[in-house]
Coordinates of C-alpha atoms in Angstrom, one line a residue:
Chain A
X263 CA 0.0 0.0 0.0
X264 CA 2.8 2.4 1.0
X265 CA 4.6 1.4 -2.1
X266 CA 1.5 2.2 -4.2
X267 CA 1.1 5.6 -2.6
X268 CA 4.8 6.3 -3.3
X269 CA 4.3 5.3 -6.8
X270 CA 1.2 7.5 -7.1
X271 CA 3.1 10.5 -5.8
X272 CA 5.8 9.8 -8.4
X273 CA 3.2 9.5 -11.1
X274 CA 1.9 12.9 -10.1
X275 CA 5.4 14.3 -10.0
X276 CA 6.1 12.9 -13.4
X277 CA 3.0 14.5 -14.6
X278 CA 1.2 11.3 -15.7
X279 CA -1.8 11.9 -13.5
X280 CA -1.9 15.5 -14.1
X281 CA -1.8 14.8 -17.8
X282 CA -4.8 12.5 -17.4
X283 CA -6.7 15.1 -15.4
X284 CA -6.0 17.7 -18.1
X285 CA -7.4 15.3 -20.7
X286 CA -10.4 14.5 -18.6
X287 CA -11.2 18.2 -18.1
X288 CA -11.7 18.5 -21.9
X289 CA -14.2 15.6 -21.5
X290 CA -16.0 17.6 -18.8
X291 CA -16.4 20.6 -21.1
X292 CA -17.9 18.2 -23.6
X293 CA -20.2 16.8 -21.0
X294 CA -21.3 20.3 -20.0
X295 CA -22.0 21.2 -23.6
X296 CA -24.0 18.0 -23.9
X297 CA -26.2 18.8 -21.0
X298 CA -27.1 22.0 -22.8
X299 CA -28.7 20.2 -25.8
X300 CA -32.5 20.0 -25.7
X301 CA -33.1 16.3 -25.8
X302 CA -31.0 16.0 -22.7
X303 CA -34.1 17.3 -20.9
X304 CA -36.0 14.3 -22.0
X305 CA -33.3 12.1 -20.6
X306 CA -33.8 13.7 -17.2
X307 CA -37.5 13.3 -17.5
X308 CA -36.9 9.6 -18.3
X309 CA -38.7 9.9 -21.6
X310 CA -35.7 9.1 -23.7
X311 CA -36.6 7.5 -27.1
X312 CA -34.6 4.5 -28.5
X313 CA -33.2 6.8 -31.2
X314 CA -31.9 9.1 -28.6
X315 CA -30.5 6.2 -26.6
X316 CA -28.6 5.0 -29.6
X317 CA -27.3 8.5 -30.3
X318 CA -26.2 8.8 -26.7
X319 CA -24.4 5.4 -27.0
X320 CA -22.7 6.5 -30.1
X321 CA -21.6 9.9 -28.6
X322 CA -20.2 8.3 -25.5
X323 CA -18.5 5.7 -27.7
X324 CA -16.7 8.6 -29.3
X325 CA -15.9 9.8 -25.8
X326 CA -14.6 6.4 -25.0
X327 CA -12.3 6.5 -28.0
X328 CA -11.1 9.9 -26.9
X329 CA -10.4 8.3 -23.5
X330 CA -8.1 5.8 -25.2
X331 CA -6.4 8.3 -27.5
X332 CA -5.7 10.7 -24.6
X333 CA -4.3 8.0 -22.4
X334 CA -0.8 8.1 -20.9
X335 CA 1.8 5.4 -21.3
X336 CA 2.9 3.8 -18.1
X337 CA 5.4 1.0 -18.3
X338 CA 3.8 -0.2 -21.5
X339 CA 0.3 0.0 -20.0
X340 CA -2.2 2.7 -20.9
X341 CA -3.7 4.6 -18.0
X342 CA -6.9 6.0 -19.6
X343 CA -10.6 6.8 -19.1
X344 CA -12.0 4.6 -21.9
X345 CA -14.4 3.0 -19.5
X346 CA -15.8 6.3 -18.4
X347 CA -17.9 7.0 -21.6
X348 CA -19.7 3.6 -21.6
X349 CA -20.3 3.8 -17.8
X350 CA -21.9 7.2 -18.1
X351 CA -23.9 6.1 -21.1
X352 CA -25.1 3.1 -19.2
X353 CA -26.0 5.0 -16.1
X354 CA -27.9 7.7 -18.1
X355 CA -29.8 5.6 -20.6
X356 CA -29.5 1.9 -19.8
X357 CA -27.6 -1.2 -21.2
X358 CA -28.3 -0.5 -24.9
X359 CA -26.6 2.9 -24.8
X360 CA -23.9 1.7 -22.4
X361 CA -23.2 -1.5 -24.5
X362 CA -23.0 0.5 -27.7
X363 CA -20.6 3.0 -26.3
X364 CA -18.5 0.2 -24.8
X365 CA -18.5 -1.7 -28.1
X366 CA -17.3 1.4 -30.0
X367 CA -14.6 2.1 -27.5
X368 CA -13.7 -1.5 -27.2
X369 CA -13.4 -2.3 -30.9
X370 CA -11.3 0.8 -31.4
X371 CA -9.0 -0.3 -28.5
X372 CA -8.8 -3.9 -29.9
X373 CA -7.4 -2.7 -33.2
X374 CA -4.7 -0.6 -31.4
X375 CA -3.2 -4.0 -30.3
X376 CA -0.8 -4.5 -27.4
X377 CA -0.9 -7.1 -24.7
X378 CA -3.8 -5.6 -22.8
X379 CA -5.8 -5.0 -26.0
X380 CA -8.3 -7.9 -25.7
X381 CA -9.1 -7.5 -21.9
X382 CA -9.4 -3.7 -22.3
X383 CA -12.0 -4.2 -25.1
X384 CA -14.0 -6.7 -23.1
X385 CA -13.8 -4.4 -20.0
X386 CA -15.2 -1.4 -21.9
X387 CA -18.2 -3.4 -23.2
X388 CA -18.8 -4.8 -19.7
X389 CA -18.6 -1.4 -18.1
X390 CA -21.4 -0.1 -20.3
X391 CA -23.5 -3.2 -19.7
X392 CA -23.0 -3.2 -15.9
X393 CA -23.8 0.5 -15.7
X394 CA -26.8 -0.2 -17.8
X395 CA -28.0 -2.9 -15.4
X396 CA -27.5 -0.4 -12.5
X397 CA -29.7 2.0 -14.4
X398 CA -32.4 -0.7 -14.7
X399 CA -32.1 -1.5 -11.1
X400 CA -32.5 2.1 -10.2
X401 CA -35.5 2.3 -12.5
X402 CA -33.9 5.1 -14.5
X403 CA -33.5 7.4 -11.6
X404 CA -30.4 9.5 -11.9
X405 CA -27.7 8.0 -9.7
X406 CA -26.2 9.8 -6.9
X407 CA -22.7 11.1 -7.2
X408 CA -21.2 8.7 -4.7
X409 CA -23.1 5.8 -6.3
X410 CA -21.6 6.6 -9.7
X411 CA -18.1 6.9 -8.2
X412 CA -18.3 3.6 -6.3
X413 CA -19.7 1.8 -9.4
X414 CA -16.8 3.3 -11.4
X415 CA -14.2 2.1 -8.9
X416 CA -15.8 -1.4 -8.9
X417 CA -15.7 -1.5 -12.7
X418 CA -12.0 -0.4 -12.8
X419 CA -11.1 -3.1 -10.1
X420 CA -13.0 -5.7 -12.2
X421 CA -11.2 -4.5 -15.3
X422 CA -7.7 -4.4 -14.0
X423 CA -7.7 -7.1 -11.3
X424 CA -10.1 -9.6 -12.7
X425 CA -10.6 -9.4 -16.4
X426 CA -7.0 -8.6 -17.3
X427 CA -5.3 -11.5 -15.4
X428 CA -8.1 -13.9 -16.5
X429 CA -7.5 -13.1 -20.2
X430 CA -3.7 -12.5 -20.4
X431 CA -2.4 -14.3 -17.3
X432 CA -0.1 -12.9 -14.6
X433 CA 3.2 -12.7 -16.2
X434 CA 5.7 -10.2 -14.7
X435 CA 5.0 -7.8 -17.6
X436 CA 1.3 -7.9 -16.9
X437 CA 1.7 -7.5 -13.1
X438 CA 4.0 -4.5 -13.7
X439 CA 1.3 -2.8 -15.9
X440 CA -1.4 -3.6 -13.4
X441 CA 0.6 -2.1 -10.5
X442 CA 1.3 1.0 -12.6
X443 CA -2.2 1.8 -13.9
X444 CA -4.4 0.6 -11.0
X445 CA -4.4 3.7 -8.8
X446 CA -4.2 6.3 -11.6
X447 CA -7.1 4.7 -13.5
X448 CA -9.3 4.3 -10.4
X449 CA -8.7 7.9 -9.4
X450 CA -9.1 9.5 -12.9
X451 CA -12.2 7.5 -13.8
X452 CA -14.0 7.9 -10.5
X453 CA -13.2 11.6 -10.3
X454 CA -14.3 12.0 -13.8
X455 CA -17.7 10.3 -13.3
X456 CA -18.2 12.2 -10.0
X457 CA -17.7 15.6 -11.7
X458 CA -19.9 14.5 -14.6
X459 CA -22.8 13.6 -12.3
X460 CA -22.2 16.7 -10.3
X461 CA -22.9 18.7 -13.5
X462 CA -26.0 16.5 -14.2
X463 CA -27.4 17.0 -10.8
X464 CA -26.8 20.8 -11.0
X465 CA -28.6 20.9 -14.3
X466 CA -31.5 18.9 -12.9
X467 CA -31.9 21.2 -9.9
X468 CA -31.8 24.2 -12.2
X469 CA -34.6 22.6 -14.3
X470 CA -36.7 21.9 -11.3
X471 CA -36.3 25.4 -10.1
X472 CA -37.2 26.7 -13.5
X473 CA -40.3 24.5 -13.7
X474 CA -41.3 25.6 -10.2
X475 CA -40.9 29.2 -11.2
X476 CA -43.0 28.7 -14.3
X477 CA -45.7 27.0 -12.2
X478 CA -45.7 30.0 -9.8
X479 CA -45.9 32.4 -12.7
X480 CA -48.8 30.7 -14.2
X481 CA -50.6 30.5 -10.9
X482 CA -50.0 34.2 -10.4
X483 CA -51.3 34.9 -13.8
X484 CA -54.5 33.0 -12.9
X485 CA -54.7 35.0 -9.7
X486 CA -54.3 38.2 -11.8
X487 CA -57.2 37.1 -14.0
X488 CA -59.4 36.4 -10.9
X489 CA -58.5 39.7 -9.4
X490 CA -59.3 41.6 -12.5
X491 CA -62.6 39.7 -12.8
X492 CA -63.6 41.2 -9.4
X493 CA -63.5 44.7 -10.8
X494 CA -66.3 46.1 -12.8
X495 CA -65.3 46.5 -16.4
X496 CA -64.6 50.1 -17.4
X497 CA -67.4 51.0 -19.7
X498 CA -69.8 53.6 -20.8
X499 CA -73.0 53.0 -18.9
X500 CA -76.3 52.6 -20.6
X501 CA -77.5 55.4 -18.5
X502 CA -76.8 58.6 -20.5
X503 CA -76.9 60.8 -17.4
X504 CA -73.3 60.0 -16.4
X505 CA -70.0 58.7 -17.6
X506 CA -67.8 56.6 -15.5
X507 CA -64.3 55.1 -16.1
X508 CA -61.9 53.2 -13.9
X509 CA -58.5 51.6 -14.3
X510 CA -56.2 49.6 -12.1
X511 CA -52.5 48.7 -12.8
X512 CA -51.0 46.5 -10.1
X513 CA -47.2 47.0 -9.6
X514 CA -46.9 43.2 -9.6
X515 CA -49.1 40.5 -11.1
X516 CA -51.7 41.0 -8.3
X517 CA -52.1 44.0 -6.1
X518 CA -53.9 45.4 -3.1
X519 CA -55.8 48.3 -4.7
X520 CA -59.5 48.1 -5.4
X521 CA -62.3 50.0 -6.9
X522 CA -65.9 49.4 -7.5
X523 CA -69.0 51.1 -8.7
X524 CA -72.6 49.8 -8.7
X525 CA -76.1 51.0 -8.6
X526 CA -77.7 51.2 -5.2
X527 CA -81.1 52.0 -6.6
X528 CA -82.5 53.7 -9.7
X529 CA -80.7 57.0 -9.1
X530 CA -77.9 56.3 -6.8
X531 CA -74.5 55.0 -7.6
X532 CA -72.0 53.7 -5.0
X533 CA -68.4 54.5 -5.8
X534 CA -65.5 52.9 -4.0
X535 CA -61.8 53.2 -4.1
X536 CA -59.4 51.5 -1.7
X537 CA -55.8 50.5 -1.0
X538 CA -54.7 47.6 1.1
X539 CA -51.4 48.2 2.9
X540 CA -48.6 46.5 1.1
X541 CA -48.7 44.9 -2.3
X542 CA -48.4 41.5 -4.0
X543 CA -50.1 38.3 -3.0
X544 CA -50.8 39.0 0.7
X545 CA -52.4 42.4 -0.2
X546 CA -54.4 40.8 -3.0
X547 CA -56.1 38.4 -0.6
X548 CA -57.2 41.3 1.6
X549 CA -58.3 43.1 -1.5
X550 CA -60.5 40.2 -2.6
X551 CA -62.1 40.0 0.9
X552 CA -62.7 43.7 1.1
X553 CA -64.0 44.0 -2.5
X554 CA -66.6 41.2 -1.9
X555 CA -67.6 42.3 1.6
X556 CA -68.2 45.9 0.7
X557 CA -70.7 45.1 -2.0
X558 CA -72.4 42.5 0.1
X559 CA -72.7 44.9 3.1
X560 CA -74.0 47.9 1.1
X561 CA -77.6 48.7 1.9
X562 CA -79.9 51.2 0.3
X563 CA -81.3 52.4 3.6
X564 CA -77.9 53.3 5.0
X565 CA -75.3 55.9 4.3
X566 CA -71.6 55.3 3.4
X567 CA -70.4 55.9 7.0
X568 CA -72.5 53.0 8.3
X569 CA -71.3 50.9 5.5
X570 CA -67.6 51.6 6.4
X571 CA -68.4 51.0 10.1
X572 CA -69.8 47.5 9.4
X573 CA -67.1 46.7 6.9
X574 CA -64.5 47.8 9.4
X575 CA -65.8 45.5 12.1
X576 CA -65.7 42.6 9.7
X577 CA -62.1 43.4 8.6
X578 CA -61.0 43.7 12.2
X579 CA -62.0 40.2 13.0
X580 CA -59.0 38.0 13.3
X581 CA -56.7 40.6 11.7
X582 CA -53.6 39.4 13.5
X583 CA -51.2 40.9 10.9
X584 CA -52.8 44.4 11.3
X585 CA -53.3 44.7 7.6
X586 CA -55.3 47.8 7.0
X587 CA -57.3 49.1 4.1
X588 CA -57.9 52.7 3.3
X589 CA -61.3 53.2 1.6
X590 CA -63.2 56.1 0.3
X591 CA -66.9 55.5 -0.4
X592 CA -69.4 57.9 -2.1
X593 CA -73.1 57.5 -2.7
X594 CA -73.9 59.7 -5.6
X595 CA -77.4 60.6 -6.8
X596 CA -77.0 61.1 -10.5
X597 CA -80.4 62.8 -10.8
X598 CA -79.7 65.6 -8.3
X599 CA -75.9 65.4 -8.0
X600 CA -76.2 65.0 -4.2
X601 CA -73.2 63.0 -3.1
X602 CA -72.7 61.7 0.4
X603 CA -69.2 60.3 1.1
X604 CA -67.2 58.8 4.0
X605 CA -63.5 58.2 4.3
X606 CA -61.4 55.6 6.1
X607 CA -57.9 56.9 5.8
X608 CA -57.8 57.3 2.0
X609 CA -56.3 60.0 -0.1
X610 CA -58.7 62.9 -0.7
X611 CA -60.3 62.7 -4.1
X612 CA -60.5 65.6 -6.5
X613 CA -63.5 67.5 -7.6
X614 CA -63.5 69.1 -11.0
X615 CA -66.4 71.7 -10.9
X616 CA -66.9 74.5 -13.4
X617 CA -63.3 74.2 -14.6
X618 CA -62.0 74.4 -11.0
X619 CA -59.8 71.5 -9.8
X620 CA -59.7 71.1 -6.0
X621 CA -58.9 68.4 -3.6
X622 CA -61.7 67.5 -1.1
X623 CA -61.0 68.4 2.5
X624 CA -61.8 65.2 4.3
X625 CA -62.6 64.6 8.0
X626 CA -60.1 62.1 9.2
X627 CA -61.3 58.5 9.6
X628 CA -59.2 55.6 10.6
X629 CA -58.2 53.1 7.9
X630 CA -60.2 49.9 8.2
X631 CA -59.3 46.7 9.9
X632 CA -57.5 48.2 12.9
X633 CA -59.9 49.8 15.4
X634 CA -63.0 47.7 16.0
X635 CA -65.1 50.6 17.4
X636 CA -63.9 53.2 14.8
X637 CA -66.6 55.7 13.9
X638 CA -66.9 57.1 10.4
X639 CA -68.4 60.4 9.5
X640 CA -70.3 61.6 6.5
X641 CA -69.7 64.7 4.4
X642 CA -71.7 66.0 1.4
X643 CA -71.1 67.7 -1.8
X644 CA -73.3 68.5 -4.8
X645 CA -72.1 67.5 -8.3
X646 CA -73.3 70.0 -10.9
X647 CA -74.0 68.9 -14.5
X648 CA -70.6 68.5 -16.1
X649 CA -68.7 68.1 -12.8
X650 CA -66.3 65.2 -12.4
X651 CA -65.3 63.4 -9.2
X652 CA -61.8 61.8 -9.5
X653 CA -60.7 59.1 -7.1
X654 CA -57.2 57.6 -7.0
X655 CA -54.8 55.6 -4.9
X656 CA -51.4 56.8 -3.6
X657 CA -49.7 54.8 -6.4
X658 CA -50.6 58.0 -8.4
X659 CA -49.2 60.8 -6.2
X660 CA -46.4 58.6 -4.9
X661 CA -45.1 57.4 -8.3
X662 CA -41.4 58.0 -8.3
X663 CA -39.0 58.8 -11.1
X664 CA -35.3 57.9 -11.5
X665 CA -34.3 61.0 -9.4
X666 CA -36.4 59.7 -6.5
X667 CA -38.9 62.6 -6.9
X668 CA -42.6 61.9 -6.3
X669 CA -45.3 62.8 -8.8
X670 CA -47.0 64.4 -5.9
X671 CA -50.2 66.5 -5.7
X672 CA -48.8 69.5 -7.7
X673 CA -48.2 67.4 -10.8
X674 CA -51.5 65.6 -10.3
X675 CA -53.2 69.0 -10.0
X676 CA -51.6 70.2 -13.2
X677 CA -52.6 67.1 -15.1
X678 CA -56.2 67.3 -14.0
X679 CA -56.3 71.0 -14.8
X680 CA -55.1 70.3 -18.3
X681 CA -57.6 67.4 -18.7
X682 CA -60.5 68.9 -16.8
X683 CA -62.9 69.3 -19.7
X684 CA -62.5 65.7 -21.0
X685 CA -64.4 62.5 -20.4
X686 CA -63.6 60.3 -17.4
X687 CA -61.8 57.9 -19.7
X688 CA -59.7 60.6 -21.3
X689 CA -58.9 62.0 -17.8
X690 CA -57.8 58.6 -16.4
X691 CA -55.8 57.8 -19.5
X692 CA -54.3 61.3 -19.6
X693 CA -53.1 61.0 -16.0
X694 CA -51.7 57.5 -16.8
X695 CA -49.8 59.0 -19.8
X696 CA -48.4 61.8 -17.6
X697 CA -47.4 59.2 -15.0
X698 CA -45.6 57.1 -17.5
X699 CA -43.8 60.1 -18.9
X700 CA -42.8 61.2 -15.4
X701 CA -41.7 57.8 -14.1
X702 CA -39.7 57.0 -17.3
X703 CA -37.7 53.9 -17.0
X704 CA -38.2 53.6 -13.3
X705 CA -40.0 50.5 -12.1
X706 CA -43.6 51.0 -10.9
X707 CA -43.4 50.7 -7.2
X708 CA -47.0 50.7 -6.1
X709 CA -50.4 49.7 -7.5
X710 CA -52.1 52.5 -9.5
X711 CA -55.8 52.9 -9.5
X712 CA -58.2 55.7 -10.5
X713 CA -61.9 56.1 -10.9
X714 CA -63.7 59.1 -12.4
X715 CA -67.4 59.9 -12.6
X716 CA -68.9 62.8 -14.6
X717 CA -72.4 63.9 -14.5
X718 CA -73.5 64.8 -18.0
X719 CA -75.1 68.1 -18.8
Chain B
X155 CA -32.9 52.0 7.9
X156 CA -30.9 52.0 11.1
X157 CA -32.2 51.3 14.5
X158 CA -30.5 52.7 17.7
X159 CA -31.6 51.2 20.9
X160 CA -31.4 52.8 24.3
X161 CA -33.1 51.9 27.5
X162 CA -34.4 54.0 30.3
X163 CA -36.2 52.4 33.3
X164 CA -38.5 49.9 31.6
X165 CA -38.8 51.8 28.4
X166 CA -37.1 50.9 25.2
X167 CA -36.1 54.0 23.2
X168 CA -35.7 53.2 19.5
X169 CA -34.3 55.8 17.2
X170 CA -35.3 54.9 13.6
X171 CA -33.1 56.5 10.9
X172 CA -33.7 56.5 7.2
X173 CA -36.5 54.7 5.3
X174 CA -39.1 52.2 6.6
X175 CA -40.5 50.5 3.5
X176 CA -41.2 47.0 2.1
X177 CA -37.4 46.2 2.2
X178 CA -36.5 47.6 5.6
X179 CA -39.8 46.8 7.4
X180 CA -38.8 43.1 7.9
X181 CA -35.5 44.2 9.4
X182 CA -37.3 46.5 11.8
X183 CA -39.6 43.5 12.7
X184 CA -36.5 41.2 13.1
X185 CA -34.9 43.6 15.6
X186 CA -38.1 44.4 17.6
X187 CA -39.7 40.9 17.8
X188 CA -37.0 39.5 20.2
X189 CA -37.6 42.5 22.5
X190 CA -41.3 41.8 22.7
X191 CA -40.6 38.1 23.3
X192 CA -38.2 39.1 26.1
X193 CA -41.0 40.9 27.8
X194 CA -40.5 44.5 26.7
X195 CA -43.8 46.3 26.3
X196 CA -43.0 50.1 26.5
X197 CA -41.6 51.5 23.4
X198 CA -40.7 55.1 22.6
X199 CA -39.9 55.5 18.9
X200 CA -37.7 58.5 18.1
X201 CA -38.7 59.3 14.5
X202 CA -36.7 62.6 14.1
X203 CA -34.6 60.9 11.5
X204 CA -37.2 58.8 9.8
X205 CA -37.4 60.1 6.3
X206 CA -40.1 57.9 4.7
X207 CA -42.6 55.3 5.8
X208 CA -44.6 53.1 3.4
X209 CA -48.1 51.9 4.2
X210 CA -46.7 48.3 4.6
X211 CA -44.2 49.6 7.2
X212 CA -46.9 51.6 8.9
X213 CA -48.5 48.2 9.5
X214 CA -45.5 47.1 11.5
X215 CA -45.8 50.0 13.8
X216 CA -49.5 49.1 14.4
X217 CA -48.4 45.5 15.0
X218 CA -45.8 46.7 17.6
X219 CA -48.5 48.9 19.3
X220 CA -51.0 46.0 19.3
X221 CA -48.5 43.6 20.9
X222 CA -47.4 46.2 23.4
X223 CA -50.9 47.0 24.4
X224 CA -51.8 43.3 24.7
X225 CA -49.1 43.1 27.3
X226 CA -50.2 46.3 29.1
X227 CA -47.6 48.5 27.6
X228 CA -47.7 51.1 24.8
X229 CA -45.9 52.7 21.9
X230 CA -45.3 56.5 21.9
X231 CA -43.8 58.5 19.0
X232 CA -41.3 61.2 19.5
X233 CA -40.3 64.1 17.2
X234 CA -42.2 62.9 14.1
X235 CA -41.3 65.0 11.0
X236 CA -44.2 66.9 9.5
X237 CA -44.4 64.9 6.2
X238 CA -44.4 61.6 8.2
X239 CA -47.1 63.0 10.5
X240 CA -49.2 63.7 7.4
X241 CA -49.1 60.0 6.5
X242 CA -50.3 59.1 10.0
X243 CA -53.0 61.8 9.8
X244 CA -54.3 60.7 6.4
X245 CA -54.6 57.1 7.5
X246 CA -56.4 58.3 10.6
X247 CA -53.7 56.7 12.8
X248 CA -53.0 59.7 15.0
X249 CA -55.6 58.4 17.4
X250 CA -53.7 55.1 17.8
X251 CA -50.4 56.6 19.0
X252 CA -49.4 59.3 21.4
X253 CA -47.1 61.9 19.8
X254 CA -44.5 63.9 21.7
X255 CA -41.9 66.5 20.9
X256 CA -40.1 66.4 24.2
X257 CA -38.3 63.2 25.3
X258 CA -38.6 63.7 29.0
X259 CA -42.3 64.4 28.7
X260 CA -42.7 61.3 26.6
X261 CA -40.9 59.1 29.1
X262 CA -43.0 60.5 31.9
X263 CA -46.1 59.4 30.0
X264 CA -45.3 55.7 30.5

C-alpha cells in the first residue's frame, strides 16, 4: 500500500496523473455542452426514445475512443478513461446505450493492439452493460454522485484485477502494468464520473427550479385574471346621465388596490376606491375579501359611514397581521348630484367643478381593519352637471421617477387641470400618460388605480 | 434604515433612521420581535430621522402597538417629522399613538 502511494506520488510528479486530469477536463467541457442540448431534458424526464439512446451510446462511444487516445503510457500499459464513456452512457440511458458506447470504444481499442488490448476491449463493453443494469435496477432514476463513483471504482477493479489476469495471465509484464495503472485509473475514472454527475445534478436542480418558477408564474397569472374579474369593467354605462371610467394597474401580477361602482337604486351609484397596505399576493387576498364584503354589506337604507363601520368590524375580526385598508366611499345621486361620502384613511379625491380643480378636504377617519369601534363620519357635496369626481390611490401621487422625486399633488393637480374638460376615460388615460412620462424607465413601485365619474349636462 | 436602541427604566427607546419600507420593514420587525418576546412592552420610537414610511411599514408600527398593548404597555412616538405625520393623519392613525416632541415628557407618560 505504502509502495502504491509512493508510486502514485511519483506519477503525479512525473505529470502522468496531471496529464490525465488535463485530458479529462476536456471531457468535462464536452459533458457540459451535452447537457445543454435540448433532448438531454427528455433524458432527465426519463422519456428518452430509442433513437436518442442509440445517439447517446454513439456519442459516448466517441468519448470512450477519446479516453483511449488521450491515455498516458505507463510501463507499456495505458492509463486511460476509456471505461468512463460507456459507464456514463449506461447510467444515463441503460444497457443499450452503455453497451453500444462500450462496443465502439472496445473495438477501437482492440485494433490498437498491445498485450492488454483484448481484456481492455472486453472491459469497456462490460462497463457499459454493468452500468446499464445499474440503471435498470435504479429504474432510470439519476444515480447519486457517490453511487456513480463507487460503481466506477468497482468497474475499474474488475477490469484491472479480474478481467486482465483472467485473459492474459499474470506474467511479470502484466503485473507491472497492473501495478502501474491501478491507482491512476481508479482515481481518474471515479473523479471523472463524480464531476460528470455533479454537473448533471446541478442541471437537474436548475430545471426543477425553472419548472417551479413557471408554475408559480402561471398561478400568479390566474390570480391576476381572478382579481381583474372582481373589478367592474370600465365601460360607458347605458344610463346617459353620467359617464364613468376606472383603471387599475397593479405593480406586480396581483395587487392590493381596489375600486368598485354599482347602482344602489334607480338613481344612486356607489363609488368605492381603496388600498390595502402592502402589495403583491398578501395584499391581494385582503383586496378580494374587502371587495366582496363591501358590495355584500352595502344597503340602500344606510349611508356610506354606516357601510364603512360595518365593513371595518368585519375586517378587524382575526386581523392578526394588522393589515389595514384605506377606503373612500361615495353615494352619488345622479339625478340631483347630491353626493354623500365617507372616508377611512384614504387619499382625498379631486372635484372638477366648473373648470376648477380642487382636492376635497376630508374629515379624518381611521383606515379599516385596525380599530374595531372606529366611527366614520359623512360629508356631502353636490355635483353639478358637467362636474367630475376623480378618485385615485397613492400609487398615483407617490409614483417615483429615477431621481427619486414623487409625482405628488402638484403634478396631479396640473394634469387634472389640463384634462378637466375631458371625459372620465380621457382624464384617467391622460393621467396615466403623464405618470408614464414622469416615471420614465423607473419600475412601478405601487399599484395605481383611478376612478372618475362625470355627471352629464 | 438603522435602529438605535437605548433603555431608560423599563422603556425601550428606539431611534429609527432612514426609510421604513417594504425592504427595511422586515429588518425592523426582526430587531423588535425579540424585545417583545423578552418581555419589553413600553416603546418610545424617536422618529426625528425617519425620512419615509410606506403603508406596509406603517402596519409594522401598528403591530408593535398592538403587541405592546396586549401586554399592558404602549408605543409612543417622538419628534415625528411633519411629512411623516401627514401620513399618520391621512390614514387616521393619529388616534392610535401618542405623539410627543419632548423626550422627558414622553418618558413620563409611560
